[in-house]
Amino acid sequence: MLNRYKKTYEKIAMGLLSFMPDEKDLKVLQQTIQKYDTEQDWELYLYKLDADYIGLIGVERFDTELIVRHISVDPSHRGEGIGTTMVQELAEQNPTCRVSACQLTKPFIEKCLHTKEEADIHV
Ligand SMILES: CC(C)(COP(=O)(O)OP(=O)(O)OC[C@H]1O[C@@H](n2cnc3c(N)ncnc32)[C@H](O)[C@@H]1OP(=O)(O)O)[C@@H](O)C(=O)NCCC(=O)NCCS
């Protein structure tokens, strides 16, 4: 289940974000989390399984589009469908928005939504 990020979960969120290839540097990581903290149209969600937060998805919101900027799953839970579930839940919770990808998230989002046409990829 997706939960909206709160500052209380900053360390967990930073840990999950750090699995993104472009978030290895601590300063970059801090800037990214700050962006989700302060910019209204940047939204971060954590995926909770039982008692643990094991996934993260971050989007930039437009009127009719959600661009997935970040997506990551704890390595010990990869290949269990969590990434796909997060994208599907996001789409279900936002029926009036297209879910699309940025350059960084495109390979997985494209795979998730099956075809490039369906994904309506934003690059
Ligand atoms: C990408 C990621 C979120 C997928 O999460 P997940 O929960 O393992 O995904 P799912 O179990 O729903 O789907 C697994 C499928 O996605 C594929 N996949 C994994 N990473 C992928 C990637 N970067 N690009 C395209 N496909 C990918 C797997 O090969 C698997 O394919 P299969 O079903 O044909 O075997 C996870 O691998 C991750 O956190 N990676 C590090 C962060 C990252 O690189 N994010 C950007 C991805 S573009």
Short mmCIF file of C-alpha atoms and ligand atoms in Angstrom, two decimals:
data_model
loop_
_atom_site.label_atom_id
_atom_site.label_comp_id
_atom_site.label_asym_id
_atom_site.label_seq_id
_atom_site.Cartn_x
_atom_site.Cartn_y
_atom_site.Cartn_z
CA MET A 1 0.00 0.00 0.00
CA LEU A 2 1.29 3.48 -0.92
CA ASN A 3 1.64 6.04 1.89
CA ARG A 4 2.41 9.72 1.37
CA TYR A 5 5.94 10.54 2.56
CA LYS A 6 6.32 12.38 5.87
CA LYS A 7 9.47 13.98 7.25
CA THR A 8 9.49 11.35 10.04
CA TYR A 9 10.46 8.80 7.37
CA GLU A 10 13.28 10.87 5.89
CA LYS A 11 16.04 8.31 6.62
CA ILE A 12 14.02 5.42 5.20
CA ALA A 13 13.15 7.47 2.12
CA MET A 14 16.79 8.50 1.60
CA GLY A 15 17.90 4.88 1.93
CA LEU A 16 15.45 3.78 -0.76
CA LEU A 17 16.19 6.77 -2.99
CA SER A 18 19.89 5.96 -2.84
CA PHE A 19 19.24 2.85 -4.98
CA MET A 20 18.52 5.15 -7.94
CA PRO A 21 21.62 5.33 -10.15
CA ASP A 22 21.76 9.16 -10.04
CA GLU A 23 21.31 9.43 -6.25
CA LYS A 24 24.60 7.97 -5.03
CA ASP A 25 26.06 11.28 -3.89
CA LEU A 26 24.84 12.41 -0.44
CA LYS A 27 24.45 16.04 -1.51
CA VAL A 28 22.34 15.08 -4.51
CA LEU A 29 20.26 12.81 -2.29
CA GLN A 30 19.67 15.62 0.23
CA GLN A 31 18.68 18.02 -2.56
CA THR A 32 16.22 15.50 -3.96
CA ILE A 33 14.54 14.80 -0.64
CA GLN A 34 14.35 18.53 0.02
CA LYS A 35 12.63 19.01 -3.32
CA TYR A 36 9.96 16.48 -2.32
CA ASP A 37 9.67 18.26 1.06
CA THR A 38 9.22 21.74 -0.32
CA GLU A 39 7.81 21.68 -3.85
CA GLN A 40 4.07 21.23 -3.95
CA ASP A 41 3.92 19.42 -7.27
CA TRP A 42 6.63 16.90 -6.31
CA GLU A 43 5.09 14.01 -4.38
CA LEU A 44 6.80 11.08 -2.74
CA TYR A 45 5.14 7.82 -1.65
CA LEU A 46 6.47 4.90 0.37
CA TYR A 47 5.24 1.35 -0.06
CA LYS A 48 4.60 -0.50 3.19
CA LEU A 49 4.59 -4.28 3.42
CA ASP A 50 3.63 -5.54 6.88
CA ALA A 51 5.65 -3.29 9.23
CA ASP A 52 8.36 -2.28 6.76
CA TYR A 53 8.73 0.41 4.13
CA ILE A 54 10.28 -1.41 1.19
CA GLY A 55 9.53 0.71 -1.84
CA LEU A 56 9.44 4.32 -2.97
CA ILE A 57 7.89 6.15 -5.90
CA GLY A 58 8.30 9.87 -6.55
CA VAL A 59 6.30 11.84 -9.08
CA GLU A 60 5.99 15.32 -10.52
CA ARG A 61 2.31 16.22 -10.82
CA PHE A 62 0.78 18.10 -13.74
CA ASP A 63 -2.94 18.66 -14.41
CA THR A 64 -3.43 15.46 -16.37
CA GLU A 65 -0.06 13.76 -16.05
CA LEU A 66 2.14 12.22 -13.37
CA ILE A 67 5.78 11.87 -14.35
CA VAL A 68 7.56 9.18 -12.36
CA ARG A 69 10.87 10.79 -11.35
CA HIS A 70 12.09 8.10 -8.92
CA ILE A 71 11.22 4.48 -8.27
CA SER A 72 13.06 1.96 -6.13
CA VAL A 73 12.52 -1.22 -4.17
CA ASP A 74 14.63 -2.64 -1.35
CA PRO A 75 16.98 -5.21 -2.96
CA SER A 76 15.72 -8.00 -0.69
CA HIS A 77 12.20 -7.58 -2.16
CA ARG A 78 13.00 -7.13 -5.84
CA GLY A 79 11.34 -9.35 -8.40
CA GLU A 80 8.25 -9.76 -6.21
CA GLY A 81 6.07 -7.37 -8.21
CA ILE A 82 6.39 -4.43 -5.78
CA GLY A 83 7.63 -1.97 -8.40
CA THR A 84 4.78 -2.89 -10.76
CA THR A 85 2.24 -2.70 -7.91
CA MET A 86 3.40 0.82 -6.98
CA VAL A 87 2.95 2.04 -10.55
CA GLN A 88 -0.48 0.38 -10.79
CA GLU A 89 -1.63 1.82 -7.43
CA LEU A 90 -0.48 5.27 -8.47
CA ALA A 91 -2.47 4.98 -11.71
CA GLU A 92 -5.56 3.67 -9.89
CA GLN A 93 -5.43 6.49 -7.33
CA ASN A 94 -5.17 9.08 -10.12
CA PRO A 95 -7.66 7.96 -12.77
CA THR A 96 -7.71 11.34 -14.51
CA CYS A 97 -3.91 11.42 -14.94
CA ARG A 98 -1.62 9.63 -17.37
CA VAL A 99 1.34 7.98 -15.67
CA SER A 100 4.49 8.62 -17.64
CA ALA A 101 8.25 8.43 -17.16
CA CYS A 102 11.34 10.59 -17.32
CA GLN A 103 14.55 9.44 -19.00
CA LEU A 104 15.77 7.81 -15.77
CA THR A 105 12.67 5.78 -14.98
CA LYS A 106 11.65 5.05 -18.56
CA PRO A 107 13.07 1.50 -18.86
CA PHE A 108 11.09 0.13 -15.92
CA ILE A 109 7.91 2.21 -16.39
CA GLU A 110 7.86 1.21 -20.05
CA LYS A 111 8.13 -2.43 -19.05
CA CYS A 112 5.45 -2.00 -16.38
CA LEU A 113 2.92 -0.48 -18.69
CA HIS A 114 3.76 -3.07 -21.38
CA THR A 115 4.01 -0.95 -24.50
CA LYS A 116 5.52 2.38 -25.32
CA GLU A 117 2.14 3.55 -26.68
CA GLU A 118 0.32 2.68 -23.46
CA ALA A 119 3.06 4.21 -21.34
CA ASP A 120 2.89 7.48 -23.26
CA ILE A 121 6.47 8.04 -22.24
CA HIS A 122 7.63 11.57 -21.55
CA VAL A 123 11.33 12.16 -22.20
C1 LIG B 1 13.42 -1.03 -10.99
C2 LIG B 1 12.89 -1.59 -9.69
C3 LIG B 1 12.12 -0.50 -8.96
C4 LIG B 1 11.94 -2.76 -10.00
O1 LIG B 1 11.30 -3.16 -8.81
P1 LIG B 1 10.75 -4.66 -8.63
O2 LIG B 1 9.83 -4.66 -7.47
O3 LIG B 1 11.89 -5.61 -8.59
O4 LIG B 1 9.93 -4.86 -9.98
P2 LIG B 1 8.84 -5.97 -10.31
O5 LIG B 1 9.05 -7.17 -9.43
O6 LIG B 1 7.49 -5.35 -10.32
O7 LIG B 1 9.21 -6.32 -11.82
C5 LIG B 1 10.34 -7.09 -12.09
C6 LIG B 1 10.63 -7.04 -13.57
O8 LIG B 1 11.17 -5.75 -13.91
C7 LIG B 1 12.41 -5.90 -14.57
N1 LIG B 1 13.29 -4.79 -14.26
C8 LIG B 1 13.96 -4.56 -13.12
N2 LIG B 1 14.68 -3.43 -13.22
C9 LIG B 1 14.44 -2.92 -14.45
C10 LIG B 1 14.90 -1.77 -15.13
N3 LIG B 1 15.76 -0.90 -14.58
N4 LIG B 1 14.44 -1.57 -16.40
C11 LIG B 1 13.58 -2.42 -16.99
N5 LIG B 1 13.12 -3.54 -16.38
C12 LIG B 1 13.55 -3.78 -15.12
C13 LIG B 1 12.95 -7.24 -14.04
O9 LIG B 1 13.88 -7.77 -14.93
C14 LIG B 1 11.67 -8.08 -13.97
O10 LIG B 1 11.36 -8.56 -15.25
P3 LIG B 1 10.57 -9.96 -15.47
O11 LIG B 1 9.24 -9.80 -14.79
O12 LIG B 1 10.45 -10.06 -16.96
O13 LIG B 1 11.42 -10.99 -14.83
C15 LIG B 1 14.04 -2.16 -8.80
O14 LIG B 1 14.78 -3.07 -9.56
C16 LIG B 1 14.97 -1.08 -8.26
O15 LIG B 1 14.75 -0.54 -7.19
N6 LIG B 1 16.07 -0.77 -9.00
C17 LIG B 1 17.04 0.23 -8.52
C18 LIG B 1 16.48 1.62 -8.72
C19 LIG B 1 16.38 1.97 -10.20
O16 LIG B 1 17.28 1.71 -10.97
N7 LIG B 1 15.26 2.66 -10.55
C20 LIG B 1 15.02 3.11 -11.92
C21 LIG B 1 14.53 1.99 -12.79
S1 LIG B 1 14.37 2.46 -14.52
#
